[in-house]
Structures are given as structure tokens and as C-alpha cells.
Tab-separated table of C-alpha atoms in Angstrom:
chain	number	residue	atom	x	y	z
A	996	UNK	CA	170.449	-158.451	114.686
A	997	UNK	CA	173.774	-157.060	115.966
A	998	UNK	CA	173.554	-157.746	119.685
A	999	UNK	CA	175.617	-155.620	121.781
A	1000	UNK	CA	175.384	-155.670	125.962
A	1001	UNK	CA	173.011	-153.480	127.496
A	1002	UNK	CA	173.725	-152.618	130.845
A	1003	UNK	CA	171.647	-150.974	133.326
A	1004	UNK	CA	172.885	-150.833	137.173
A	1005	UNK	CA	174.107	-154.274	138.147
A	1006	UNK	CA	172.411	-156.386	135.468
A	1007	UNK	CA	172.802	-157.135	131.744
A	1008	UNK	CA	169.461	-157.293	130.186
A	1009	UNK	CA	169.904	-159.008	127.009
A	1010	UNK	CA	172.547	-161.689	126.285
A	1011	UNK	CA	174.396	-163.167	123.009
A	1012	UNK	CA	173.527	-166.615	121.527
A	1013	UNK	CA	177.145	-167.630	120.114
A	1014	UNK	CA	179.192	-165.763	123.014
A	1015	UNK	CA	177.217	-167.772	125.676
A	1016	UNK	CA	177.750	-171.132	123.434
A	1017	UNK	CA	181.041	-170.348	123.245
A	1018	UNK	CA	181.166	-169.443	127.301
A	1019	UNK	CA	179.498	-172.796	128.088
A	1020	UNK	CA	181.814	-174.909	125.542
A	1021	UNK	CA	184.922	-173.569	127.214
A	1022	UNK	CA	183.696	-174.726	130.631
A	1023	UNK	CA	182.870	-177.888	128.581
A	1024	UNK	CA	186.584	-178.468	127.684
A	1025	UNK	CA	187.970	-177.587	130.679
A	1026	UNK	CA	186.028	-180.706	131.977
A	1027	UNK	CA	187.175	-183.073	129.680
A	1028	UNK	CA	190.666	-182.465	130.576
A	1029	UNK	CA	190.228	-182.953	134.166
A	1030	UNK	CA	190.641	-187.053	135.995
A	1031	UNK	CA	187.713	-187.438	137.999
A	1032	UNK	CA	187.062	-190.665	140.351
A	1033	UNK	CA	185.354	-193.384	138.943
A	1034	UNK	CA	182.971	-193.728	141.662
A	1035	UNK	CA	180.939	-190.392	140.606
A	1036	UNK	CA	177.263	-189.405	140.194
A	1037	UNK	CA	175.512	-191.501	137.281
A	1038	UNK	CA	172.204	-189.606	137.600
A	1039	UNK	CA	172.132	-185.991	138.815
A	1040	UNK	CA	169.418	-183.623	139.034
A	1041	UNK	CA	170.093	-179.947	139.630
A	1042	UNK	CA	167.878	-177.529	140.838
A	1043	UNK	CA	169.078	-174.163	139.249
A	1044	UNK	CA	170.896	-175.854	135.932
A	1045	UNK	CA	171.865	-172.592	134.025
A	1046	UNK	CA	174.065	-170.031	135.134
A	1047	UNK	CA	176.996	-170.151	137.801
A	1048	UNK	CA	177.667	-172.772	139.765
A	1049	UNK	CA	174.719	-174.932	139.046
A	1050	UNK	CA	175.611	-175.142	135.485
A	1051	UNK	CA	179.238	-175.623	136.137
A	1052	UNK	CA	177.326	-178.623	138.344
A	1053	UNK	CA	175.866	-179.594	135.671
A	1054	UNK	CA	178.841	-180.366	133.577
A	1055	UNK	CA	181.072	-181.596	135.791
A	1056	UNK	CA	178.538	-184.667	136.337
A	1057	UNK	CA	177.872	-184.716	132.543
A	1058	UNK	CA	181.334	-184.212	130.576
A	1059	UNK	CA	183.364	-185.184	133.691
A	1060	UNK	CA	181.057	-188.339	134.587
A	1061	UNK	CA	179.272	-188.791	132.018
A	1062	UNK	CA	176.161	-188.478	134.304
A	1063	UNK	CA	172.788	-188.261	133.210
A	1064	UNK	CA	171.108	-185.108	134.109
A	1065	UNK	CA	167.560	-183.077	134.291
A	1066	UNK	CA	167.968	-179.929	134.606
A	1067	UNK	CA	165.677	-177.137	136.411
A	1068	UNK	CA	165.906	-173.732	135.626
A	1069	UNK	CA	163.260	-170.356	135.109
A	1070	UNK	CA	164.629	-168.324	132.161
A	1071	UNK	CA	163.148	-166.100	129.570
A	1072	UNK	CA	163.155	-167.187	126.092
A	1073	UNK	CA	163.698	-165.704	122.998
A	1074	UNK	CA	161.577	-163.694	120.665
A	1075	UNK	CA	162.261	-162.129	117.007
A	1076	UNK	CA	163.577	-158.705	118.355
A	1077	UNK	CA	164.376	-159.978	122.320
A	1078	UNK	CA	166.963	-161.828	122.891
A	1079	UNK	CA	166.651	-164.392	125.776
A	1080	UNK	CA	168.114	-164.512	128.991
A	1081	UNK	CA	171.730	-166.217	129.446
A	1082	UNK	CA	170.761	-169.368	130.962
A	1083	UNK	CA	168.300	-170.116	128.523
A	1084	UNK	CA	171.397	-169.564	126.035
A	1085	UNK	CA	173.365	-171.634	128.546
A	1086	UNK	CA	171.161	-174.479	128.664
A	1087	UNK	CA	170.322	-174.350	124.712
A	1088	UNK	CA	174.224	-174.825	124.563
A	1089	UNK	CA	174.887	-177.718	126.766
A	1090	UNK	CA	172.182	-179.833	125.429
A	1091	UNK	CA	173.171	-179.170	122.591
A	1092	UNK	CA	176.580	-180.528	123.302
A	1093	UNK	CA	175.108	-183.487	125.599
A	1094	UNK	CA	173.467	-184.414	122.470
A	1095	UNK	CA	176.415	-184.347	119.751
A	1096	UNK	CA	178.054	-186.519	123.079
A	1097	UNK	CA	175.603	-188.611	123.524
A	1098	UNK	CA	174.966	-187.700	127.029
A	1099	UNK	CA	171.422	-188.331	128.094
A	1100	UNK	CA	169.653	-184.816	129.347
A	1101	UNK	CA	166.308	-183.330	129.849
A	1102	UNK	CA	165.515	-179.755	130.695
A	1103	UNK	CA	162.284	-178.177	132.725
A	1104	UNK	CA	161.819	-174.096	132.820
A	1105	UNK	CA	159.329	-173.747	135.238
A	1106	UNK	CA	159.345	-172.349	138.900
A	1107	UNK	CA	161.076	-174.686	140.721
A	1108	UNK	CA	159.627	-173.388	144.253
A	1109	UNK	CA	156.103	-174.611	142.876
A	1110	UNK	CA	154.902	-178.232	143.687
A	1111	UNK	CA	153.795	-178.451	139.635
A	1112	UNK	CA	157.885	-178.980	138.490
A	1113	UNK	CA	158.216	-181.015	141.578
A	1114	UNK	CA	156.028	-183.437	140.344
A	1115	UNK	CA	157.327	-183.056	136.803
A	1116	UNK	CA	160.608	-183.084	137.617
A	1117	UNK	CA	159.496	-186.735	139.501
A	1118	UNK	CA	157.687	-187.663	136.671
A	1119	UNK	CA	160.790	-187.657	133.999
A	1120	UNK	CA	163.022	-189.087	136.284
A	1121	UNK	CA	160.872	-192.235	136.689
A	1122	UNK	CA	160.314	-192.269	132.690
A	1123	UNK	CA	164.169	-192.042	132.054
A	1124	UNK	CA	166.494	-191.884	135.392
A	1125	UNK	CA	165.487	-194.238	137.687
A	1126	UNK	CA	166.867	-193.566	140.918
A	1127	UNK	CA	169.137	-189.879	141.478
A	1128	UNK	CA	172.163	-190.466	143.202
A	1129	UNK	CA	173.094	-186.692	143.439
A	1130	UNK	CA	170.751	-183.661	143.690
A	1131	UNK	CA	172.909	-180.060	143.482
A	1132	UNK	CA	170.557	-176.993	144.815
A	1133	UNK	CA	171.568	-174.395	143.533
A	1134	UNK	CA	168.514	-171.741	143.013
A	1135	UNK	CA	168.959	-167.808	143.833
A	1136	UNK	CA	166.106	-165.579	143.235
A	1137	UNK	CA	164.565	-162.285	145.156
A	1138	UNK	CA	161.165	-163.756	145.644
A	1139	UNK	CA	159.716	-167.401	146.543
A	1140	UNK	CA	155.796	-168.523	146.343
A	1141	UNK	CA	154.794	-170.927	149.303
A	1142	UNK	CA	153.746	-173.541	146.835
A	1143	UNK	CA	151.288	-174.764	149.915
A	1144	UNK	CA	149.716	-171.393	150.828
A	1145	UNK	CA	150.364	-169.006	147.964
A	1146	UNK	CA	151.756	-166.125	149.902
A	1147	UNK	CA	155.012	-164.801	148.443
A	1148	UNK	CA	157.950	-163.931	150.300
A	1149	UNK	CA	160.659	-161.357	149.114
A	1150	UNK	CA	164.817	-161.176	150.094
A	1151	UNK	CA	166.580	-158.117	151.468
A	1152	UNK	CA	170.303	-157.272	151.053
A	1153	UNK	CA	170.186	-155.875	154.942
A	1154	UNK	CA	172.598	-156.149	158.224
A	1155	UNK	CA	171.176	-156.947	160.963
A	1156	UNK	CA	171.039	-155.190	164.196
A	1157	UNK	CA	172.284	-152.022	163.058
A	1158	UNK	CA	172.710	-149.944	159.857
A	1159	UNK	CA	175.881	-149.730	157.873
A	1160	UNK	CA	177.827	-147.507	155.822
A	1161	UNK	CA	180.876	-149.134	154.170
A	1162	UNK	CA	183.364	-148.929	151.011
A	1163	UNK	CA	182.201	-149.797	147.665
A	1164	UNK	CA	182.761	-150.036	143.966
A	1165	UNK	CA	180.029	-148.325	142.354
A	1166	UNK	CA	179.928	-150.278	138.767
A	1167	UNK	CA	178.010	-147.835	136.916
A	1168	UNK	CA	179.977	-144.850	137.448
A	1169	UNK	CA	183.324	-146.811	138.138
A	1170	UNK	CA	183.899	-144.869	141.300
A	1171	UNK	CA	184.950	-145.777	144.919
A	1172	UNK	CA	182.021	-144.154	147.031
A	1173	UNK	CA	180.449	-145.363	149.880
A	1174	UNK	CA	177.038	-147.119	150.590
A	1175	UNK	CA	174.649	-147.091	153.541
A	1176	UNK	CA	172.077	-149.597	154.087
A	1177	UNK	CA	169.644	-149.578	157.219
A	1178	UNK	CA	169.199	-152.838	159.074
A	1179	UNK	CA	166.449	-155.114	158.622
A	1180	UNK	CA	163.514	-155.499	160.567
A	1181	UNK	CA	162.433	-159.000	161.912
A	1182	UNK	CA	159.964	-159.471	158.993
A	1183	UNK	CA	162.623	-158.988	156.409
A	1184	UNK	CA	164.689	-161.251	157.910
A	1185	UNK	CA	161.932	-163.731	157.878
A	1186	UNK	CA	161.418	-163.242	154.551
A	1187	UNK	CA	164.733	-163.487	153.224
A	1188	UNK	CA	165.005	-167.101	155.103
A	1189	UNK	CA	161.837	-168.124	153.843
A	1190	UNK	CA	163.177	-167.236	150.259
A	1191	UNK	CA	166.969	-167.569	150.259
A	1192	UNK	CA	166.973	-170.507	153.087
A	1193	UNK	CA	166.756	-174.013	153.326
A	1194	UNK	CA	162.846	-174.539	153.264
A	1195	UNK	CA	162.462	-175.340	149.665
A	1196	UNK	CA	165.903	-177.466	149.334
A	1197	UNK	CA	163.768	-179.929	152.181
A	1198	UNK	CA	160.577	-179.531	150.489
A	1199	UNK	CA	162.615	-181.220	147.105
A	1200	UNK	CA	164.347	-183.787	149.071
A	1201	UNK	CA	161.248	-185.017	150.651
A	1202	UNK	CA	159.265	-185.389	147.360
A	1203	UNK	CA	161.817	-187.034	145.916
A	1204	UNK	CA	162.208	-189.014	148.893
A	1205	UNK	CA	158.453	-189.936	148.746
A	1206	UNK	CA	158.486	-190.372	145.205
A	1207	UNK	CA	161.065	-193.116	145.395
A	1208	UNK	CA	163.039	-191.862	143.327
A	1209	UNK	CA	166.568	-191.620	145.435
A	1210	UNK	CA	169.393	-194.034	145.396
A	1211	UNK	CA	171.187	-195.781	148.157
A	1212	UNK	CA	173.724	-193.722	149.384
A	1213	UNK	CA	172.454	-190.251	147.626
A	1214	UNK	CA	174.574	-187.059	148.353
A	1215	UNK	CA	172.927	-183.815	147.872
A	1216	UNK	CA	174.686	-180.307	148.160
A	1217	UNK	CA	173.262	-176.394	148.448
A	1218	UNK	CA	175.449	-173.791	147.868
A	1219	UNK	CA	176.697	-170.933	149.986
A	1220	UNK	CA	179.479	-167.948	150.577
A	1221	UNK	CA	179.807	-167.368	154.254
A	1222	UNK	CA	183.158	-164.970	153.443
A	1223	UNK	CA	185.249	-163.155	155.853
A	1224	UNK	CA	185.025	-160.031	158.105
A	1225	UNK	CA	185.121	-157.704	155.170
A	1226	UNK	CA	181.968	-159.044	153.981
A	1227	UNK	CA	180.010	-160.328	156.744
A	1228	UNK	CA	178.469	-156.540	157.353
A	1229	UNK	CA	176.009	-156.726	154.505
A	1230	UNK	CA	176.478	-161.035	153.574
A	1231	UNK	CA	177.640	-163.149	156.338
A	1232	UNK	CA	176.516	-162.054	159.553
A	1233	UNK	CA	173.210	-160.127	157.830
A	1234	UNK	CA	169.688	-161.216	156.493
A	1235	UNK	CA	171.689	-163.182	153.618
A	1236	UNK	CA	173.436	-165.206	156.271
A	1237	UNK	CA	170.601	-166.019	158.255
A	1238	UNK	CA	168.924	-167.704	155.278
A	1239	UNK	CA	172.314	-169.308	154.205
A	1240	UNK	CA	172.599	-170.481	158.245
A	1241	UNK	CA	169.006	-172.257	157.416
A	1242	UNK	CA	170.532	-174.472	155.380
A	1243	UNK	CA	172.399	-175.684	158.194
A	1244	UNK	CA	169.253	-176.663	159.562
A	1245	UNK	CA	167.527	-178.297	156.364
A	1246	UNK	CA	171.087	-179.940	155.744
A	1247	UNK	CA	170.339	-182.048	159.523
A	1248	UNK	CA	166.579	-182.361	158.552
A	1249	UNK	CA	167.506	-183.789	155.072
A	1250	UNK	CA	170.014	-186.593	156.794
A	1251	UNK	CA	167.578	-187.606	159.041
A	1252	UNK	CA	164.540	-188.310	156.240
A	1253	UNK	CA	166.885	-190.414	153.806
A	1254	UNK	CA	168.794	-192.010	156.849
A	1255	UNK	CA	167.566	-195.476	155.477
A	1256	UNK	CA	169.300	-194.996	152.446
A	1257	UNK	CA	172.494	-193.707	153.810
A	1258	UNK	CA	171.781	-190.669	152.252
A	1259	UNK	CA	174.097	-187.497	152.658
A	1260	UNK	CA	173.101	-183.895	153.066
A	1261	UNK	CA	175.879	-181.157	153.118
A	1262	UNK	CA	176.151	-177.450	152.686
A	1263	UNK	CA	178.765	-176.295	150.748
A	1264	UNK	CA	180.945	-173.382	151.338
A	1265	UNK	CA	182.316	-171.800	148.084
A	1266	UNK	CA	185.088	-168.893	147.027
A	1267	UNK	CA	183.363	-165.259	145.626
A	1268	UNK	CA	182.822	-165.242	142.029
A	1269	UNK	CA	180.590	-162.881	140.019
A	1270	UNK	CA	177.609	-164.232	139.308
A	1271	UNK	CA	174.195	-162.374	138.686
A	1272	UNK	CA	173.720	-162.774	142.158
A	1273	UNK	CA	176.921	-161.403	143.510
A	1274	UNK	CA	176.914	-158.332	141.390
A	1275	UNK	CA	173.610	-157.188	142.899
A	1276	UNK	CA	175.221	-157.404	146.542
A	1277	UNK	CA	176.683	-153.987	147.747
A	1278	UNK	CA	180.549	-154.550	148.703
A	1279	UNK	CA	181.089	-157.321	146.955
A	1280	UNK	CA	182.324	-156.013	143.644
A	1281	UNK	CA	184.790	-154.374	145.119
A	1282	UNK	CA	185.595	-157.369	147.208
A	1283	UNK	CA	185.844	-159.424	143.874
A	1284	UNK	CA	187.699	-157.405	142.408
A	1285	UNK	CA	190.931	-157.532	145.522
A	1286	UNK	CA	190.268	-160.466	145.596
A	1287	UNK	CA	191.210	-161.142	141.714
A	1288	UNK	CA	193.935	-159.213	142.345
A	1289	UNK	CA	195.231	-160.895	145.443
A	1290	UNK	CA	194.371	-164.833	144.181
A	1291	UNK	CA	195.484	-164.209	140.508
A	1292	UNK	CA	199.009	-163.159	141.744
A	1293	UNK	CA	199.038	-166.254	143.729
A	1294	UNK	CA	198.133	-168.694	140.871
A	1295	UNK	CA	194.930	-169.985	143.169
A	1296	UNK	CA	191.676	-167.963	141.471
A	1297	UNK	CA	189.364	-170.517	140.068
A	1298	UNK	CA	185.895	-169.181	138.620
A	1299	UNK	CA	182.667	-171.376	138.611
A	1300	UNK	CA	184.129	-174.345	136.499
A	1301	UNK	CA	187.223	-174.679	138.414
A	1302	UNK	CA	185.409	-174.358	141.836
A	1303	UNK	CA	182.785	-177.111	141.448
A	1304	UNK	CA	185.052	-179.434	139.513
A	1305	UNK	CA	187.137	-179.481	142.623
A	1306	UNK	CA	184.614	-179.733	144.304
A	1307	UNK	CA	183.137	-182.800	142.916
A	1308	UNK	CA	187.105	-184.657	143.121
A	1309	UNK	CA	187.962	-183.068	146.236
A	1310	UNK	CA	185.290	-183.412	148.617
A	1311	UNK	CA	181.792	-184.784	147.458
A	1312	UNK	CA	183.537	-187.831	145.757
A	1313	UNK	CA	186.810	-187.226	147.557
A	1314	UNK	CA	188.493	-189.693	149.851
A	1315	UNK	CA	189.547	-187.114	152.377
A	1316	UNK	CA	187.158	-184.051	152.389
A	1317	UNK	CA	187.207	-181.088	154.157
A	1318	UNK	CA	184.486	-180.295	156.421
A	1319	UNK	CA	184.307	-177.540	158.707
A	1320	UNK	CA	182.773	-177.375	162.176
A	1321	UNK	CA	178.949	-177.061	161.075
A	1322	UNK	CA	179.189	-180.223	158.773
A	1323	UNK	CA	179.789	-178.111	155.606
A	1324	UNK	CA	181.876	-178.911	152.564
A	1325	UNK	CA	185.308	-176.332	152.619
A	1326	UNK	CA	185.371	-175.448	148.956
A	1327	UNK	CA	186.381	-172.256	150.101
A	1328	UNK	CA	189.574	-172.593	151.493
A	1329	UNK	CA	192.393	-171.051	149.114
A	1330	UNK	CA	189.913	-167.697	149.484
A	1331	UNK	CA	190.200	-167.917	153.208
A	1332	UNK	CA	193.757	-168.251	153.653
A	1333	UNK	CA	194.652	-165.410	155.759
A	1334	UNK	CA	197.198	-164.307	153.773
A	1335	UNK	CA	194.803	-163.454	151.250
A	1336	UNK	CA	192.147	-162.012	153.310
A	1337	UNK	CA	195.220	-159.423	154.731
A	1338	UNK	CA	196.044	-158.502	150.933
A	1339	UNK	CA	192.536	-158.058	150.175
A	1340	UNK	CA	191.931	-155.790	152.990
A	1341	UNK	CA	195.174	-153.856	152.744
A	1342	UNK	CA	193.655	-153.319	148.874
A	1343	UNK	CA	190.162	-152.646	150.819
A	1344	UNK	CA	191.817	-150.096	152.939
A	1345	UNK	CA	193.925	-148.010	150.586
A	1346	UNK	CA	192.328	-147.720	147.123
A	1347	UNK	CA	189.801	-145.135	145.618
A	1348	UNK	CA	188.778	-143.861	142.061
A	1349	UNK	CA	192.148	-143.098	141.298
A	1350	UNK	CA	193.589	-146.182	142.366
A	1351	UNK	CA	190.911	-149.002	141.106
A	1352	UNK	CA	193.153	-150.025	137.818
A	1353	UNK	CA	196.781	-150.012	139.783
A	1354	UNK	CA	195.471	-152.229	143.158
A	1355	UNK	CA	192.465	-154.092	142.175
A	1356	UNK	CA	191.332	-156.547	138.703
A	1357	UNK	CA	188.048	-154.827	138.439
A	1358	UNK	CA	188.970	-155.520	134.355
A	1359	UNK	CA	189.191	-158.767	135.025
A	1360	UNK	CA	185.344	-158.535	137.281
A	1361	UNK	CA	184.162	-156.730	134.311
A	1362	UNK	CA	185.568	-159.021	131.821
A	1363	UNK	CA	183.696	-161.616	134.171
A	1364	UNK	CA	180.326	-159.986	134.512
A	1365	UNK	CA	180.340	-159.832	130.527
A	1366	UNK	CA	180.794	-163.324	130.075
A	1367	UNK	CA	177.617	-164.306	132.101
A	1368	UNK	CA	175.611	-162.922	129.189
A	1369	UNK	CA	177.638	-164.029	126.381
A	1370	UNK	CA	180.325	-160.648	125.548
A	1371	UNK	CA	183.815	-160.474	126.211
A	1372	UNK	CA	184.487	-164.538	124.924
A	1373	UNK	CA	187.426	-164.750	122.581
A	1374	UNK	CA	186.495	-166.029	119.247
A	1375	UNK	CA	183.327	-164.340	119.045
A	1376	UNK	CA	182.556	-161.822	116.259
A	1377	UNK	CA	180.244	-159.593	118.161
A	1378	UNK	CA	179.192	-157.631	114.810
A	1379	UNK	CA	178.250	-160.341	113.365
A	1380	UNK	CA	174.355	-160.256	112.417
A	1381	UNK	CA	172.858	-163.327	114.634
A	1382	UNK	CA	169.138	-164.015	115.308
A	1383	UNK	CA	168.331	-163.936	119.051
A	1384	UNK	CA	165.548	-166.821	118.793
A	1385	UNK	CA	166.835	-170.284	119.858
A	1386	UNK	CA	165.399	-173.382	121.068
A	1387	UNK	CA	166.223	-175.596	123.623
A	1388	UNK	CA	166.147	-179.257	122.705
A	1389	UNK	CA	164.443	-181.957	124.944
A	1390	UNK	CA	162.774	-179.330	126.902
A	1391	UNK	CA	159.854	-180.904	128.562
């Protein structure tokens, strides 16, 4: 079939085979070029393995480390006349190319909240891995099952404390309108912790912890924007942040269960990027898209690949890295400059329909949003006739 993007709202619901092959192989060589420490991860599970940051994780510690991984992901695979979802592209595209490298990895689609992958996941890495020496956590999803009790608790995109109506960049229309949301109540701020927190991050560590199946000195990382004023209305300071400020919490809880083994536990603060998840959040693809602007100009934007390669030299095997006042990894510094973050909101402040194109790189969001499902990648002939069904090797 000829598979062109079909958008609806925020989300892409099908995605292209070759474009995200080709997506994932640029990442790929961006890697290679890059001089990493010789001291990094030699076996690496991550917990959310196919899109965004955990699959720029993912090869970093493979292609730039030459890392063994397992990777843990819930996507939707192919059928004759349905194409798949992106990370299952993703992840059919990277093994592929740990294969032809000769890079040991193993892959698990399953719910990742449940006990059942836990134990799988444990299983594999006792068969193949021995002992994991880094474990990236780096799951986003609207709904999590207590894998102990069965009830299932759903995220809201709310403030807290009091409605708000703010700018924003409504992507289906391509207009500047405004949006109002009303604030949450204490259960939905409950249940955005319980989903969106630290809870399950723990409840991995712990198994593996049990399971014996850490090394001496393990480092493990979750992800998480905290942003600026501009944001913190509907992210930072709202139901989102709570759950983000859990992790805080599991971060301590985690250092203090593989103490023994000198383990390390560390939140990590990262720049905006679209993602899946980030398009979904009111505000922030107009933020995005200043922020583009503003960070382009400047020579300092760096998308997924660029982030957690930095990442990985600069602070979680870096000799000097930057930690803020709640323990976290600063990944996010360049975004936070405040000479950025006045730009941005002079853009914030001033632009509307008219205006979108001249003061803001909302092409360049777009162009960005595209590529998470496989369109918009140069060298890719998207009328070409391609089937949708593809497997992933060494899927267990």
C-alpha cells in the first residue's frame, strides 16, 4: 500500500515502515560519530525502548557503547491493511541494525506496569545479561493497572488549585486561540501520580533488586520536563508535576534499597521536544514551537538523540555533572537559560494566526511531529507501494 499520514487531533494513527527505519538509522549515525567515555553502561535495560527519549536511550548505550540491551515497550503490530504503530517500526529497525552490528538485543511488548514482563524481563536477563548496570525509565501512558490489586488508574492534563485559560497553538486548525482547562480535583491528582509517578519505576528497581540481577555500582534514570513559568500552569506546577515530583520521592527510595551495591538513582530533567506525549499537552506546541525558534537561532536545539547522548557523556557517565537542588540530573540547561526563556515569551506574548510562520518554527514542530511516525525523512519515497506488516526480530 501507499501509506500516507493520517492525522486526527494531536496524534498520527498509522505510521511508515521505511520512513521510521530511516528516522531510527539517522539517530543511529549520529551516535557513531559521537566520543563517549569508556567507562559506560555494558548492559542496559530500558523500560519504554521505542519512541523518544527511551529509544534515543537505547542507542546511545548500544551504537555509542556498544551495550547490550532488552528492551520494553507496548506497541501495536502490523496487519495486511494496518499499519503498526511507530515504535513497533522503531524497534523492528534498531534490531535490525543491532543485528547487522552485532550488538546483542532482545525485545518484550508487553505491559510493562504488569508483574508478568517483570518477571520476563528478569528471566532474559539472567539467560543472556547477567547483571544490568543501567536501567533508563522511560514509560508515558494515560492509564496504569496496579499489577497487585487490579484497579486502574487514569492521568489528567489539569492545574491545580484553580482553572486556567491560556494561549495556544491549536494544531488542527493552525490557529492561535485560547484554551481553558478546569483544575483537578484531589482524586485526579491521585490518579495521575499513581500513573505518571514514581510508583512503578520502584516497583522495577526492587524486582530487579530481588532478582539479583543488578550490578555493583548500577545507575538508573527516569525522565522528566519540569519547564519554566510559561508552562508550569498546565505541566509543572499541575497534576503532571505532582506525578513528575513523585519521582523525587521513588528516586530517594530507590538509593536507599540498592545502597549495598552503591547503586545510583537520579531523576533527570530534560529540554521540550515533541514527542507523542508532548503534542497531547495543551500549551506546549506553541511553546515548542518559540522555543525552535529561539534555540535554533542560537545554534543550541538538540532533539531526542542529541539530548540523551549528552546526557549519557555529560552527566550519567560524566566526570563533573550537573545536579540541581533536588538531586536531579540538569539536562535541561541550554532550554533554561534565561535569555531564552525571555525570547520565548516575548514570541509567547506577541504572535497570533497571522504571525505563527514570521515568529515561531511551528514548520519545523510539524516537520518534527511527522517524523515520529515515519513522514517528512529525506530519502524516503513516500509513493512508493510498501507493505505495512513487519516483524520484529528476537522478540521474546
Amino acid at each position: 500500500m501507499v501509506i500516507k499520514p493520517k492525522i486526527r487531533g494531536f496524534i498520527c494513527t498509522n505510521a511508515h515502515p521505511t520512513g521510521c527505519q530511516a528516522h531510527v538509522n539517522e539517530q543511529i549515525a549520529y551516535v557513531k560519530e559521537q566520543a563517549y567515555t569508556a567507562d559506560g553502561p555494558k548492559n542496559v535495560l530500558v523500560i519504554g525502548a521505542s519512541t523518544g527519549y527511551g529509544l534515543a536511550s537505547r542507542i546511545t548505550s548500544a551504537f555509542g557503547h556498544n551495550a547490550k540491551t532488552l528492551g520494553i515497550f507496548f506497541e501495536k503490530p502490523p496487519t495486511e491493511k494496518k499499519t503498526a504503530s511507530a515504535g513497533w517500526y522503531n524497534t523492528a529497525a534498531f534490531q535490525q541494525a543491532a543485528d547487522e552490528a552485532g550488538i546483542y538485543s532482545k525485545n518484550i511488548n508487553g505491559d510493562a506496569f504488569s508483574h508478568e514482563v517483570k518477571a520476563q524481563a528478569i528471566e532474559a536477563i539472567k539467560a543472556d545479561m547477567g547483571k544490568i548496570d543501567l536501567v533508563v525509565y522511560s514509560l508515558a501512558s494515560p492509564r496504569r493497572t496496579d499489577p497487585d490489586t487490579g484497579e486502574v488508574y487514569s492521568s489528567t492534563l489539569k492545574p491545580i488549585g484553580q482553572s486556567v485559560t491560556t494561549k495556544n497553538l491549536n494544531t488542527s486548525k493552525r490557529v492561535i486561540d485560547e484554551v481553558s482547562v478546569e483544575a483537578a480535583n484531589d482524586a485526579e491528582i491521585q490518579g495521575t501520580i499513581d500513573v505518571m509517578g514514581g510508583a512503578d519505576w520502584e516497583l522495577w528497581m526492587n524486582a530487579l533488586n530481588d532478582a539479583g540481577v543488578l550490578a555493583q555500582g548500577v545507575k538508573t534514570v527516569a525522565y522528566t520536563y519540569i519547564g519554566k513559568e510559561l508552562t508550569w500552569p498546565i505541566y509543572g506546577k499541575a497534576t503532571i508535576g505532582k506525578a513528575k515530583e513523585d519521582l523525587d520521592r521513588a528516586a530517594t527510595a530507590i538509593n536507599n534499597v540498592t545502597a549495598s551495591l552503591n547503586g545510583q538513582a537520579r531523576v533527570t530533567s530534560l529540554n521540550a521536544v515533541v514527542t507523542q506525549a508532548s503534542s497531547a499537552i495543551p500549551i506546549m506546541p506553541l511553546y515548542i514551537s518559540a522555543m525552535f525558534k529561539v534555540m535554533k537561532a542560537d545554534g543550541t536545539y538538540e532533539g531526542c538523540i542529541e539530548q540523551i547522548s549528552n546526557l549519557f557523556k555529560e552527566n550519567i557517565y560524566g566526570d563533573t555533572p550537573r545536579i540541581d537542588e533536588q538531586g536531579r540530573f540538569r539536562q535541561n540547561y541550554k532550554e533554561l537559560e534565561e535569555s531564552v526563556q525571555q525570547r520565548v515569551t516575548d514570541i509567547w506574548n506577541t504572535v497570533d494566526t497571522d504571525t505563527i510562520d514570521e515568529l515561531t518554527d511551528y514548520v519545523g514542530y510539524h516537520a518534527e511531529f511527522l517524523k515520529l511516525f515515519g513522514f517528512n525523512v529525506d530519502g524516503v519515497d513516500y509513493d512508493a507501494d510498501v507493505s505495512p506488516e513487519l516483524a520484529i526480530s528476537n522478540l521474546l
